[in-house]
Coordinates of C-alpha atoms and ligand atoms in Angstrom, one line a residue:
M1 CA 15.4 130.8 94.1
I2 CA 16.9 133.0 91.5
R3 CA 20.6 133.7 91.4
L4 CA 21.3 136.7 89.4
F5 CA 24.2 138.3 91.0
A6 CA 27.8 137.6 91.3
P7 CA 29.3 138.9 94.6
C8 CA 30.8 142.4 94.5
P9 CA 34.0 142.3 92.5
K10 CA 37.2 142.2 94.4
L11 CA 38.2 145.3 92.4
I12 CA 35.9 147.5 94.5
P13 CA 38.1 148.2 97.6
L14 CA 40.9 149.1 95.3
L15 CA 38.6 151.3 93.4
A16 CA 37.4 153.0 96.5
I17 CA 40.9 153.8 97.6
F18 CA 41.5 155.2 94.2
I19 CA 38.5 157.4 94.4
I20 CA 39.2 158.7 97.8
S21 CA 42.9 159.3 97.3
C22 CA 42.7 160.8 93.8
S23 CA 39.2 162.2 93.9
L24 CA 38.9 160.9 90.4
P25 CA 35.4 159.6 89.9
L26 CA 36.4 157.2 87.1
A27 CA 33.7 154.6 87.9
I28 CA 31.1 157.0 89.2
S29 CA 28.4 157.9 86.7
D30 CA 25.3 159.9 87.3
D31 CA 23.4 156.6 87.6
T32 CA 25.7 155.4 90.2
D33 CA 25.1 158.6 92.2
T34 CA 21.4 158.2 91.8
D35 CA 21.6 154.7 93.2
R36 CA 23.6 155.8 96.2
E37 CA 21.2 158.7 96.8
A38 CA 18.2 156.4 96.5
L39 CA 19.6 154.0 99.0
L40 CA 20.3 156.9 101.5
C41 CA 16.9 158.3 100.9
F42 CA 15.4 154.8 101.5
K43 CA 17.2 154.5 104.8
S44 CA 16.3 158.1 105.9
Q45 CA 12.6 157.5 105.4
I46 CA 12.1 154.1 107.2
S47 CA 12.6 153.1 110.8
D48 CA 15.4 150.7 111.6
P49 CA 15.2 150.0 115.3
N50 CA 17.9 147.3 115.2
G51 CA 20.4 149.4 113.3
A52 CA 20.4 146.8 110.5
L53 CA 21.4 149.4 108.0
S54 CA 24.2 151.0 110.0
S55 CA 26.7 150.3 107.3
W56 CA 24.7 152.5 105.0
T57 CA 26.5 155.8 105.7
N58 CA 26.9 159.1 104.2
T59 CA 30.6 158.9 104.4
S60 CA 30.9 155.5 102.8
Q61 CA 31.1 155.8 99.0
N62 CA 31.1 152.1 98.3
F63 CA 27.4 151.2 98.6
C64 CA 28.1 147.8 97.1
N65 CA 29.4 146.8 100.6
W66 CA 26.3 148.0 102.4
Q67 CA 24.3 145.4 104.2
G68 CA 21.8 143.8 101.8
V69 CA 23.0 145.6 98.7
S70 CA 24.4 143.7 95.7
C71 CA 26.0 145.4 92.7
N72 CA 26.9 144.6 89.2
N73 CA 29.7 146.4 87.6
T74 CA 29.7 147.0 84.0
Q75 CA 32.8 148.5 82.5
T76 CA 31.9 152.1 83.4
Q77 CA 29.5 152.1 86.3
L78 CA 28.5 150.4 89.6
R79 CA 24.7 149.8 89.8
V80 CA 22.5 148.2 92.5
M81 CA 21.3 144.9 91.2
A82 CA 19.7 143.5 94.3
L83 CA 18.4 144.8 97.6
N84 CA 17.6 142.2 100.2
V85 CA 16.6 143.5 103.6
S86 CA 14.4 140.6 104.5
S87 CA 13.7 140.1 108.2
K88 CA 15.6 143.1 109.4
G89 CA 12.9 144.6 111.7
L90 CA 12.4 147.5 109.4
G91 CA 9.2 149.7 109.6
G92 CA 7.5 152.7 108.2
S93 CA 6.2 153.2 104.7
I94 CA 8.1 152.0 101.7
P95 CA 9.8 155.2 100.4
P96 CA 9.0 156.1 96.8
C97 CA 12.7 156.9 96.2
I98 CA 13.2 153.1 95.9
G99 CA 11.8 153.6 92.4
N100 CA 15.1 155.4 91.5
L101 CA 17.1 152.1 91.7
S102 CA 16.6 151.8 88.0
S103 CA 18.9 148.8 87.4
I104 CA 17.6 146.7 90.2
A105 CA 16.6 143.1 89.3
S106 CA 15.7 141.8 92.7
L107 CA 14.0 143.6 95.7
D108 CA 13.3 141.6 98.8
L109 CA 11.6 143.6 101.6
S110 CA 9.8 140.6 103.1
S111 CA 9.2 139.8 106.8
N112 CA 9.5 143.3 108.1
A113 CA 6.9 145.8 109.5
F114 CA 6.4 147.9 106.5
L115 CA 3.0 149.5 106.4
G116 CA 0.9 151.9 104.2
K117 CA 0.6 151.6 100.5
I118 CA 2.9 150.0 97.9
P119 CA 4.4 153.0 96.2
S120 CA 3.5 153.3 92.5
E121 CA 7.1 154.3 91.8
L122 CA 7.9 150.5 91.9
G123 CA 6.5 150.6 88.4
R124 CA 9.6 152.4 87.3
L125 CA 11.8 149.4 88.0
G126 CA 11.9 148.2 84.4
Q127 CA 14.6 145.6 85.1
I128 CA 13.0 144.0 88.1
S129 CA 12.3 140.3 87.9
Y130 CA 11.9 139.5 91.6
L131 CA 9.7 141.5 93.9
N132 CA 8.9 140.2 97.4
L133 CA 7.0 142.4 99.9
S134 CA 5.4 139.4 101.7
I135 CA 4.8 139.3 105.5
N136 CA 4.4 143.0 106.2
S137 CA 1.4 145.2 107.0
L138 CA 0.9 146.8 103.6
E139 CA -2.6 148.2 102.8
G140 CA -4.4 149.7 99.9
R141 CA -4.5 148.5 96.3
I142 CA -1.8 146.7 94.3
P143 CA -0.7 149.6 92.1
D144 CA -1.6 149.4 88.4
E145 CA 1.9 150.8 87.7
L146 CA 3.4 147.4 88.5
S147 CA 2.3 146.3 85.0
S148 CA 5.2 148.4 83.6
C149 CA 7.6 145.9 85.1
S150 CA 7.9 144.0 82.0
N151 CA 10.6 141.7 83.3
L152 CA 8.8 140.7 86.4
Q153 CA 8.9 136.9 87.0
V154 CA 8.2 136.6 90.8
L155 CA 5.6 138.7 92.6
G156 CA 5.2 137.8 96.3
L157 CA 2.8 140.1 98.3
W158 CA 1.3 137.5 100.6
N159 CA 0.5 138.1 104.3
N160 CA -0.4 141.7 104.1
S161 CA -3.7 143.5 104.2
L162 CA -4.0 144.5 100.5
Q163 CA -7.4 145.5 99.3
G164 CA -9.3 146.1 96.1
E165 CA -9.0 144.2 92.8
I166 CA -6.0 142.5 91.4
P167 CA -5.1 144.9 88.6
P168 CA -6.0 143.2 85.3
S169 CA -3.0 145.1 83.7
L170 CA -0.7 142.9 85.9
T171 CA -1.2 140.2 83.3
Q172 CA 0.6 142.3 80.8
C173 CA 3.8 141.2 82.6
T174 CA 4.1 138.2 80.3
H175 CA 7.1 136.7 82.0
L176 CA 5.4 136.1 85.3
Q177 CA 6.2 132.7 86.7
Q178 CA 5.0 133.0 90.3
V179 CA 2.2 135.2 91.6
I180 CA 1.7 134.7 95.3
L181 CA -0.9 137.0 96.9
Y182 CA -2.5 134.8 99.6
N183 CA -3.7 136.1 103.0
N184 CA -4.8 139.5 101.9
K185 CA -8.2 141.2 101.5
L186 CA -8.3 141.3 97.7
E187 CA -11.8 141.4 96.1
G188 CA -13.3 141.3 92.6
R189 CA -12.7 138.8 89.9
I190 CA -9.5 137.0 89.0
P191 CA -8.1 138.8 85.9
T192 CA -8.8 136.5 82.9
G193 CA -5.4 137.3 81.6
F194 CA -3.8 134.9 84.1
G195 CA -5.1 132.2 81.8
T196 CA -2.9 133.3 79.0
L197 CA 0.4 133.8 80.8
R198 CA 2.5 131.1 79.1
E199 CA 5.3 131.1 81.7
L200 CA 3.1 131.0 84.8
K201 CA 4.0 128.1 87.1
T202 CA 2.5 129.1 90.5
L203 CA -0.7 131.1 91.2
D204 CA -1.6 131.4 94.8
L205 CA -4.5 133.7 95.5
S206 CA -6.0 131.8 98.5
N207 CA -7.6 133.4 101.5
N208 CA -8.9 136.6 99.9
A209 CA -12.4 137.7 99.1
L210 CA -12.3 137.0 95.3
T211 CA -15.6 136.5 93.5
G212 CA -16.7 135.4 90.0
D213 CA -15.6 132.5 87.9
I214 CA -12.1 130.9 87.6
P215 CA -10.7 132.3 84.3
P216 CA -11.6 129.7 81.6
L217 CA -8.1 129.5 80.1
L218 CA -6.4 128.9 83.5
G219 CA -4.3 125.8 83.1
S220 CA -3.8 126.1 79.4
S221 CA -0.2 127.2 80.0
P222 CA 2.2 124.4 79.5
S223 CA 4.2 125.6 82.6
F224 CA 1.4 125.5 85.1
V225 CA 2.2 123.5 88.1
Y226 CA 0.6 124.9 91.3
V227 CA -2.7 126.7 91.8
D228 CA -4.4 127.6 95.1
L229 CA -7.6 129.6 94.9
G230 CA -8.9 128.2 98.2
G231 CA -10.8 130.3 100.8
N232 CA -12.4 132.8 98.4
Q233 CA -16.0 133.2 97.1
L234 CA -15.5 131.8 93.6
T235 CA -18.5 130.5 91.7
G236 CA -19.0 128.6 88.5
R237 CA -17.5 125.3 87.3
I238 CA -13.9 124.0 87.4
P239 CA -12.5 125.0 84.0
E240 CA -11.8 122.2 81.5
F241 CA -8.3 123.5 80.8
L242 CA -7.4 123.3 84.5
A243 CA -8.7 119.7 84.7
N244 CA -7.0 118.7 81.4
S245 CA -3.6 120.3 82.2
S246 CA -0.7 118.0 81.4
S247 CA 1.6 119.8 83.9
L248 CA -0.5 120.7 86.9
Q249 CA 0.6 119.0 90.2
V250 CA -1.3 120.8 92.9
L251 CA -5.0 121.9 92.6
R252 CA -6.4 123.6 95.6
L253 CA -9.9 125.1 95.1
M254 CA -11.4 124.4 98.6
Q255 CA -13.7 126.7 100.5
N256 CA -15.4 128.4 97.6
S257 CA -18.9 128.1 96.0
L258 CA -18.0 126.1 92.9
T259 CA -20.7 124.2 91.2
G260 CA -21.1 121.7 88.4
E261 CA -19.5 118.2 88.3
I262 CA -16.0 117.1 89.1
P263 CA -14.3 116.9 85.6
A264 CA -13.4 113.3 84.8
A265 CA -10.1 114.4 83.4
L266 CA -8.8 115.1 86.9
F267 CA -8.7 111.4 87.5
N268 CA -7.0 110.7 84.2
S269 CA -4.0 113.0 85.0
S270 CA -0.5 111.7 85.1
T271 CA 0.8 114.8 87.0
L272 CA -1.7 115.7 89.8
T273 CA -0.5 114.8 93.2
T274 CA -2.9 117.0 95.3
I275 CA -6.6 117.7 94.7
Y276 CA -8.5 119.7 97.3
L277 CA -12.0 120.5 96.3
N278 CA -13.6 120.3 99.8
R279 CA -16.3 122.7 100.9
N280 CA -17.8 123.7 97.6
N281 CA -21.2 122.9 96.0
L282 CA -20.0 120.3 93.5
A283 CA -22.6 117.8 92.4
G284 CA -22.9 114.7 90.4
S285 CA -21.0 111.5 91.0
I286 CA -17.3 110.9 91.6
P287 CA -15.7 110.1 88.3
P288 CA -13.8 106.8 87.9
V289 CA -10.0 106.7 87.9
T290 CA -8.9 106.1 84.3
A291 CA -5.2 107.1 84.7
I292 CA -2.8 104.2 84.5
A293 CA -0.5 105.3 87.3
A294 CA -2.1 108.4 88.8
P295 CA 0.3 110.0 91.3
I296 CA -2.5 111.5 93.5
Q297 CA -1.5 111.5 97.1
F298 CA -4.1 113.9 98.6
L299 CA -7.7 113.8 97.6
S300 CA -10.4 115.7 99.5
L301 CA -14.0 116.0 98.2
T302 CA -15.4 116.6 101.7
Q303 CA -18.5 118.8 102.1
N304 CA -20.0 118.9 98.6
K305 CA -23.2 117.6 97.2
L306 CA -21.8 114.5 95.6
T307 CA -24.2 111.6 94.9
G308 CA -23.7 108.0 93.6
G309 CA -21.3 105.4 94.8
I310 CA -17.6 105.4 95.6
P311 CA -16.0 104.2 92.4
P312 CA -14.0 101.0 93.0
T313 CA -11.3 102.4 90.7
L314 CA -10.3 104.8 93.5
G315 CA -8.4 101.7 94.8
N316 CA -6.1 102.1 91.8
L317 CA -4.7 105.3 93.3
S318 CA -1.7 103.5 94.7
S319 CA 0.1 106.7 95.9
L320 CA -2.9 107.9 97.9
V321 CA -2.1 109.1 101.5
R322 CA -5.3 110.9 102.3
L323 CA -8.8 110.2 101.0
S324 CA -11.6 112.3 102.4
L325 CA -15.2 112.0 101.0
A326 CA -17.1 113.0 104.2
A327 CA -20.3 115.0 104.3
N328 CA -21.7 114.2 100.8
N329 CA -24.7 112.1 99.8
L330 CA -22.7 109.1 98.7
V331 CA -24.6 105.8 98.7
G332 CA -23.7 102.1 98.1
S333 CA -21.0 100.1 99.8
I334 CA -17.3 100.8 100.6
P335 CA -15.3 99.2 97.8
E336 CA -13.0 96.5 99.0
S337 CA -10.4 97.8 96.5
L338 CA -9.6 100.8 98.9
S339 CA -7.7 98.4 101.1
K340 CA -5.2 97.8 98.2
I341 CA -3.9 101.3 98.7
P342 CA -0.5 100.6 100.3
A343 CA 0.3 103.8 102.3
L344 CA -3.2 105.2 103.0
E345 CA -3.1 107.2 106.2
R346 CA -6.5 108.9 106.2
L347 CA -9.8 107.3 105.2
I348 CA -12.6 109.7 106.0
L349 CA -16.1 108.7 104.9
T350 CA -18.2 110.2 107.8
Y351 CA -21.7 111.7 107.1
N352 CA -22.8 109.9 103.9
N353 CA -25.5 107.4 103.2
L354 CA -23.1 104.4 102.7
S355 CA -24.6 101.0 103.5
G356 CA -23.6 97.4 103.6
P357 CA -20.7 95.7 105.3
V358 CA -17.4 97.5 106.0
P359 CA -14.8 95.3 104.1
E360 CA -12.8 93.5 106.7
S361 CA -9.7 94.1 104.7
I362 CA -10.0 97.9 105.6
F363 CA -8.7 96.9 109.1
N364 CA -5.6 95.5 107.4
I365 CA -4.3 98.9 106.1
S366 CA -1.6 99.1 108.7
S367 CA -0.5 102.6 107.6
L368 CA -3.9 104.1 108.7
R369 CA -3.8 106.9 111.2
Y370 CA -7.3 108.2 110.8
L371 CA -10.2 105.8 110.2
E372 CA -13.5 107.7 110.3
M373 CA -16.7 106.2 108.8
A374 CA -19.3 107.3 111.4
N375 CA -22.9 108.4 110.5
N376 CA -23.6 106.1 107.7
S377 CA -25.8 103.0 107.6
L378 CA -22.9 100.5 107.6
I379 CA -22.6 97.2 109.4
G380 CA -19.3 95.5 110.2
R381 CA -17.3 93.4 112.6
L382 CA -14.4 94.9 114.5
P383 CA -11.5 92.4 114.4
Q384 CA -10.5 91.4 117.9
D385 CA -6.8 92.0 117.0
I386 CA -7.5 95.5 115.5
G387 CA -5.1 97.1 117.9
N388 CA -2.3 95.0 116.5
R389 CA -3.3 95.4 112.8
L390 CA -3.6 99.2 113.0
P391 CA -0.7 100.2 115.3
N392 CA -0.5 103.7 113.9
L393 CA -4.1 104.7 114.5
Q394 CA -4.7 108.1 116.0
S395 CA -8.4 108.4 115.4
L396 CA -11.1 105.7 115.2
I397 CA -14.6 107.1 114.6
L398 CA -17.1 104.4 113.9
S399 CA -20.3 105.5 115.8
T400 CA -23.6 104.3 114.4
I401 CA -21.9 101.5 112.5
Q402 CA -23.5 98.3 113.6
L403 CA -20.5 96.3 114.9
N404 CA -21.8 94.2 117.8
G405 CA -19.7 91.9 119.8
P406 CA -17.2 92.7 122.6
I407 CA -14.9 95.8 122.6
P408 CA -11.6 94.3 121.4
A409 CA -9.0 94.1 124.2
S410 CA -6.3 94.8 121.6
L411 CA -7.4 98.5 121.5
A412 CA -5.1 98.9 124.5
N413 CA -2.2 98.3 122.1
M414 CA -3.1 101.4 120.0
T415 CA -0.6 103.6 121.8
K416 CA -1.0 106.5 119.4
L417 CA -4.8 106.8 119.7
E418 CA -6.0 110.3 120.4
M419 CA -9.7 110.0 119.6
I420 CA -12.1 107.1 119.7
Y421 CA -15.8 107.2 119.1
L422 CA -17.8 104.0 119.2
V423 CA -21.2 105.2 120.4
A424 CA -24.3 103.4 119.1
T425 CA -22.3 100.6 117.6
G426 CA -23.7 97.8 119.8
L427 CA -20.3 97.0 121.1
T428 CA -20.4 95.5 124.6
G429 CA -18.1 95.2 127.5
A430 CA -15.6 97.6 129.0
M431 CA -12.4 99.0 127.9
S432 CA -9.3 97.3 129.0
Q433 CA -8.6 97.7 132.7
K434 CA -5.1 98.6 132.4
S435 CA -4.3 102.3 132.2
H436 CA -4.7 103.4 128.7
P437 CA -3.6 106.4 126.6
M438 CA -7.2 106.9 125.6
D439 CA -8.5 107.4 129.1
G440 CA -9.9 110.9 129.1
L441 CA -9.7 111.3 125.4
P442 CA -12.4 113.3 123.7
L443 CA -15.3 111.1 122.6
L444 CA -17.0 113.8 120.5
L445 CA -17.1 114.0 116.8
P446 CA -14.9 116.8 115.4
Q447 CA -17.0 119.9 114.6
A448 CA -16.4 119.7 110.9
P449 CA -15.5 116.6 109.0
R450 CA -11.8 116.2 108.2
S451 CA -10.5 117.2 104.8
Ligands
NAG1 C1 25.3 143.1 84.8 O1 24.7 144.2 84.1 C2 24.8 143.9 82.7 C3 24.2 145.2 82.0 O2 23.1 145.7 82.7 C4 24.0 142.7 82.4 O3 24.0 142.4 81.0 C5 24.6 141.5 83.1 O4 23.8 140.4 82.9 C6 24.6 141.8 84.6 N1 25.3 140.8 85.3 C7 24.8 140.1 86.4 C8 25.6 139.1 87.0 O5 23.7 140.4 86.8
NAG2 C1 25.2 163.6 104.3 O1 24.8 164.0 103.0 C2 24.0 165.1 102.9 C3 23.6 165.3 101.5 O2 23.3 164.1 100.9 C4 24.7 166.3 103.5 O3 23.9 167.4 103.5 C5 25.2 166.0 104.9 O4 26.0 167.1 105.3 C6 26.1 164.8 104.9 N1 26.5 164.5 106.2 C7 27.7 164.0 106.5 C8 27.9 163.7 108.0 O5 28.5 163.8 105.7
NAG3 C1 17.3 137.4 101.3 O1 18.1 137.0 102.4 C2 17.5 136.0 103.1 C3 18.4 135.7 104.3 O2 18.6 136.8 105.0 C4 17.4 134.8 102.2 O3 16.7 133.7 102.9 C5 16.6 135.1 101.0 O4 16.5 134.0 100.1 C6 17.2 136.3 100.3 N1 16.3 136.7 99.2 C7 16.7 136.6 97.9 C8 15.7 137.1 96.9 O5 17.7 136.1 97.6
NAG4 C1 14.9 160.3 91.8 O1 16.1 160.8 91.2 C2 15.9 162.1 90.6 C3 17.2 162.5 90.0 O2 17.6 161.6 89.1 C4 15.4 163.1 91.7 O3 15.2 164.3 91.1 C5 14.2 162.6 92.3 O4 13.9 163.4 93.4 C6 14.4 161.2 92.8 N1 13.1 160.7 93.2 C7 12.9 160.2 94.4 C8 11.6 159.7 94.7 O5 13.8 160.2 95.3
NAG5 C1 9.3 135.9 99.9 O1 9.8 136.0 101.2 C2 9.3 135.1 102.1 C3 9.9 135.4 103.5 O2 11.2 135.8 103.4 C4 9.7 133.7 101.6 O3 9.2 132.7 102.5 C5 9.2 133.5 100.2 O4 9.6 132.2 99.7 C6 9.7 134.6 99.3 N1 9.2 134.4 97.9 C7 7.9 134.6 97.5 C8 7.6 134.5 96.1 O5 7.0 134.9 98.3
NAG6 C1 0.7 134.7 107.7 O1 -0.5 135.1 108.2 C2 -1.3 134.1 108.9 C3 -2.6 134.7 109.3 O2 -3.1 135.4 108.3 C4 -0.5 133.6 110.0 O3 -1.1 132.6 110.7 C5 0.9 133.2 109.6 O4 1.7 132.8 110.7 C6 1.6 134.2 108.8 N1 2.8 133.7 108.3 C7 4.0 134.3 108.4 C8 5.2 133.5 107.9 O5 4.1 135.3 109.0
NAG7 C1 -10.4 118.0 78.0 O1 -10.3 116.6 77.8 C2 -11.5 116.0 77.4 C3 -11.2 114.5 77.3 O2 -10.7 114.0 78.5 C4 -11.9 116.5 76.0 O3 -13.1 116.0 75.7 C5 -12.0 118.0 76.1 O4 -12.3 118.5 74.8 C6 -10.8 118.6 76.7 N1 -11.0 120.0 76.8 C7 -10.1 121.0 76.6 C8 -10.5 122.4 76.8 O5 -8.9 120.7 76.2
NAG8 C1 -6.8 109.6 79.5 O1 -5.6 110.3 79.0 C2 -5.0 109.6 77.9 C3 -3.8 110.3 77.6 O2 -3.0 110.6 78.7 C4 -6.0 109.5 76.8 O3 -5.4 108.7 75.7 C5 -7.3 108.8 77.2 O4 -8.2 108.9 76.2 C6 -7.8 109.5 78.4 N1 -9.0 108.8 78.9 C7 -10.1 109.4 79.2 C8 -11.2 108.5 79.7 O5 -10.3 110.6 79.0
NAG9 C1 -8.7 99.7 88.5 O1 -9.6 99.2 89.5 C2 -10.6 98.4 88.9 C3 -11.5 98.0 90.1 O2 -10.9 97.9 91.3 C4 -10.0 97.2 88.2 O3 -11.0 96.4 87.7 C5 -9.1 97.7 87.1 O4 -8.5 96.6 86.5 C6 -8.1 98.7 87.6 N1 -7.5 99.3 86.4 C7 -6.2 99.6 86.4 C8 -5.7 100.3 85.2 O5 -5.4 99.3 87.3
NAG10 C1 -29.5 110.0 103.0 O1 -30.0 109.8 104.3 C2 -30.8 110.8 104.8 C3 -31.2 110.5 106.2 O2 -30.2 109.8 106.9 C4 -31.9 111.2 103.9 O3 -32.6 112.3 104.4 C5 -31.4 111.4 102.5 O4 -32.6 111.6 101.6 C6 -30.6 110.3 102.0 N1 -30.1 110.7 100.7 C7 -30.0 109.9 99.7 C8 -29.4 110.4 98.5 O5 -30.3 108.7 99.8
NAG11 C1 -5.7 90.6 106.9 O1 -4.3 90.3 107.1 C2 -4.2 89.0 107.7 C3 -2.7 88.9 108.1 O2 -1.9 89.3 107.1 C4 -4.7 88.0 106.8 O3 -4.5 86.7 107.4 C5 -6.1 88.2 106.5 O4 -6.6 87.3 105.5 C6 -6.3 89.6 106.0 N1 -7.8 89.9 105.9 C7 -8.3 90.4 104.8 C8 -9.8 90.5 104.9 O5 -7.7 90.7 103.8
NAG12 C1 -0.5 93.7 122.5 O1 0.7 93.6 121.8 C2 1.6 92.6 122.3 C3 2.9 92.7 121.5 O2 2.7 92.7 120.2 C4 1.0 91.2 122.3 O3 1.8 90.3 122.9 C5 -0.4 91.3 123.1 O4 -1.1 90.1 122.9 C6 -1.2 92.4 122.5 N1 -2.4 92.6 123.4 C7 -3.6 92.3 122.9 C8 -4.7 92.5 123.9 O5 -3.9 92.0 121.8

């Protein structure tokens, strides 16, 4: 959140009286008039079914009191510094006359029903640092002219229907800190210049139709904290700079067509908390964890082409909450070290070639909510008191694991269970007689492995 604006000065009512009574436009400059006209023009060209802008009237001189308008008074003139009409039910096209608010630093038109194109006149707003047009129905391309906004720090255009390429010229705005363009229909390559923006913290381009490689220099900026490029058609490898970043906390690259190996540096990071690489074509083996105290909480490598074993060093990820390695070609046994993870909630290993015994200590991770290891060549023994050891379990999917023995009566104590699948495990006997929350629960595997 940026706070750029002081409230309208108390002086203004006084000033207004002065203006009206004396007709002496002391504080009214040409620029002030232009701002007022631009606001009235804006209102006249949009639809405002709820009358949200009813305070914007012809007869009211003091536009600084109009709903959503914030001013800044220099010694000689009143200028619009911010316009915030977020969530006001406004519609129609964004009028080009908005480009006449030449002092504006913050423009928030988000969460309305604006449609049509983004007017290129926005490029005339040389002072603007915050532009939010998210959650509207805007179409067409992102105008090249936005690159003239040399003070732009925050650009939010998500949840629209924007098309075409992201203009490479946008990366001339060297002060960009947040670029949030997800849920649009953007195509083409990610401009390489995003890799060289030194102040960029957040880049979210997810759920578009972007192609090509991830810019090789992305992550080289010392400010970089959050990147989400998921749900595109990106190819090539995960860039080294991204993996080596010493500031990155969230890395979301899922649902693309990335290839190559998982860079070992990801597991030597002291900043990453979230790594989502699921649904790509990554190959090779899972690198060992070499970081001393890695803060990783969420790790999903589901649905890739990974081979080799599960590195026992994954058990050193003591902050881990979700671990999903499903639908790869992993072999070997489940390392006992995984049960050292103190707050693990999801352990998803379905659809691999894992073999050997399931470590009994796995059934001691009392924080577990999802335990899914089906469709491997594992053997194991289900503890009779599993229902008391894993009281939080919502999903227990162990089909094809050779378990044998009787179905534990303690399952009846798993009151949060929503899904259980024990087909072809060799377990015998019936479920507990007493009415159980899992009666009538779905017994099918989920369509796609969990991430
Ligand atoms: C008001 O405008 C002046 C000149 O444009 C600028 O220097 C100052 O930072 C602004 N003040 C605020 C609170 O935005
Ligand atoms: C409103 O302003 C326009 C010019 O900006 C003028 O033509 C019109 O007469 C004004 N209406 C009223 C009610 O003042
Ligand atoms: C605009 O106003 C809404 C509340 O109506 C607020 O949540 C939002 O943060 C404001 N935008 C800016 C840029 O301050
Ligand atoms: C912007 O203001 C100028 C006068 O300063 C005016 O001629 C022009 O029509 C305005 N543009 C728009 C799009 O309203
Ligand atoms: C833009 O506006 C939306 C909705 O008002 C808000 O959730 C979001 O945080 C704002 N900022 C950006 C950069 O999108
Ligand atoms: C954004 O769009 C998605 C679908 O594209 C929708 O599910 C979501 O609710 C939208 N978010 C907001 C805040 O409107
Ligand atoms: C990334 O780190 C590895 C060592 O972990 C190093 O070999 C490599 O040169 C680094 N790459 C870049 C681009 O910094
Ligand atoms: C891990 O990072 C540290 C610095 O944080 C570095 O000294 C060490 O060489 C790295 N280890 C590997 C295996 O890259
Ligand atoms: C990480 O885990 C491995 C195997 O579980 C163990 O041998 C090693 O000492 C651990 N390293 C650190 C730094 O905790
Ligand atoms: C994994 O098992 C499947 C059959 O279950 C087999 O087709 C595949 O070759 C095995 N892959 C590896 C890497 O062992
Ligand atoms: C599981 O926990 C119980 C009770 O704390 C303990 O007695 C048992 O040894 C543990 N089992 C394993 C395999 O760690
Ligand atoms: C269910 O839990 C209760 C209370 O912890 C315990 O007394 C009972 O023996 C448990 N039932 C089974 C079948 O383990």
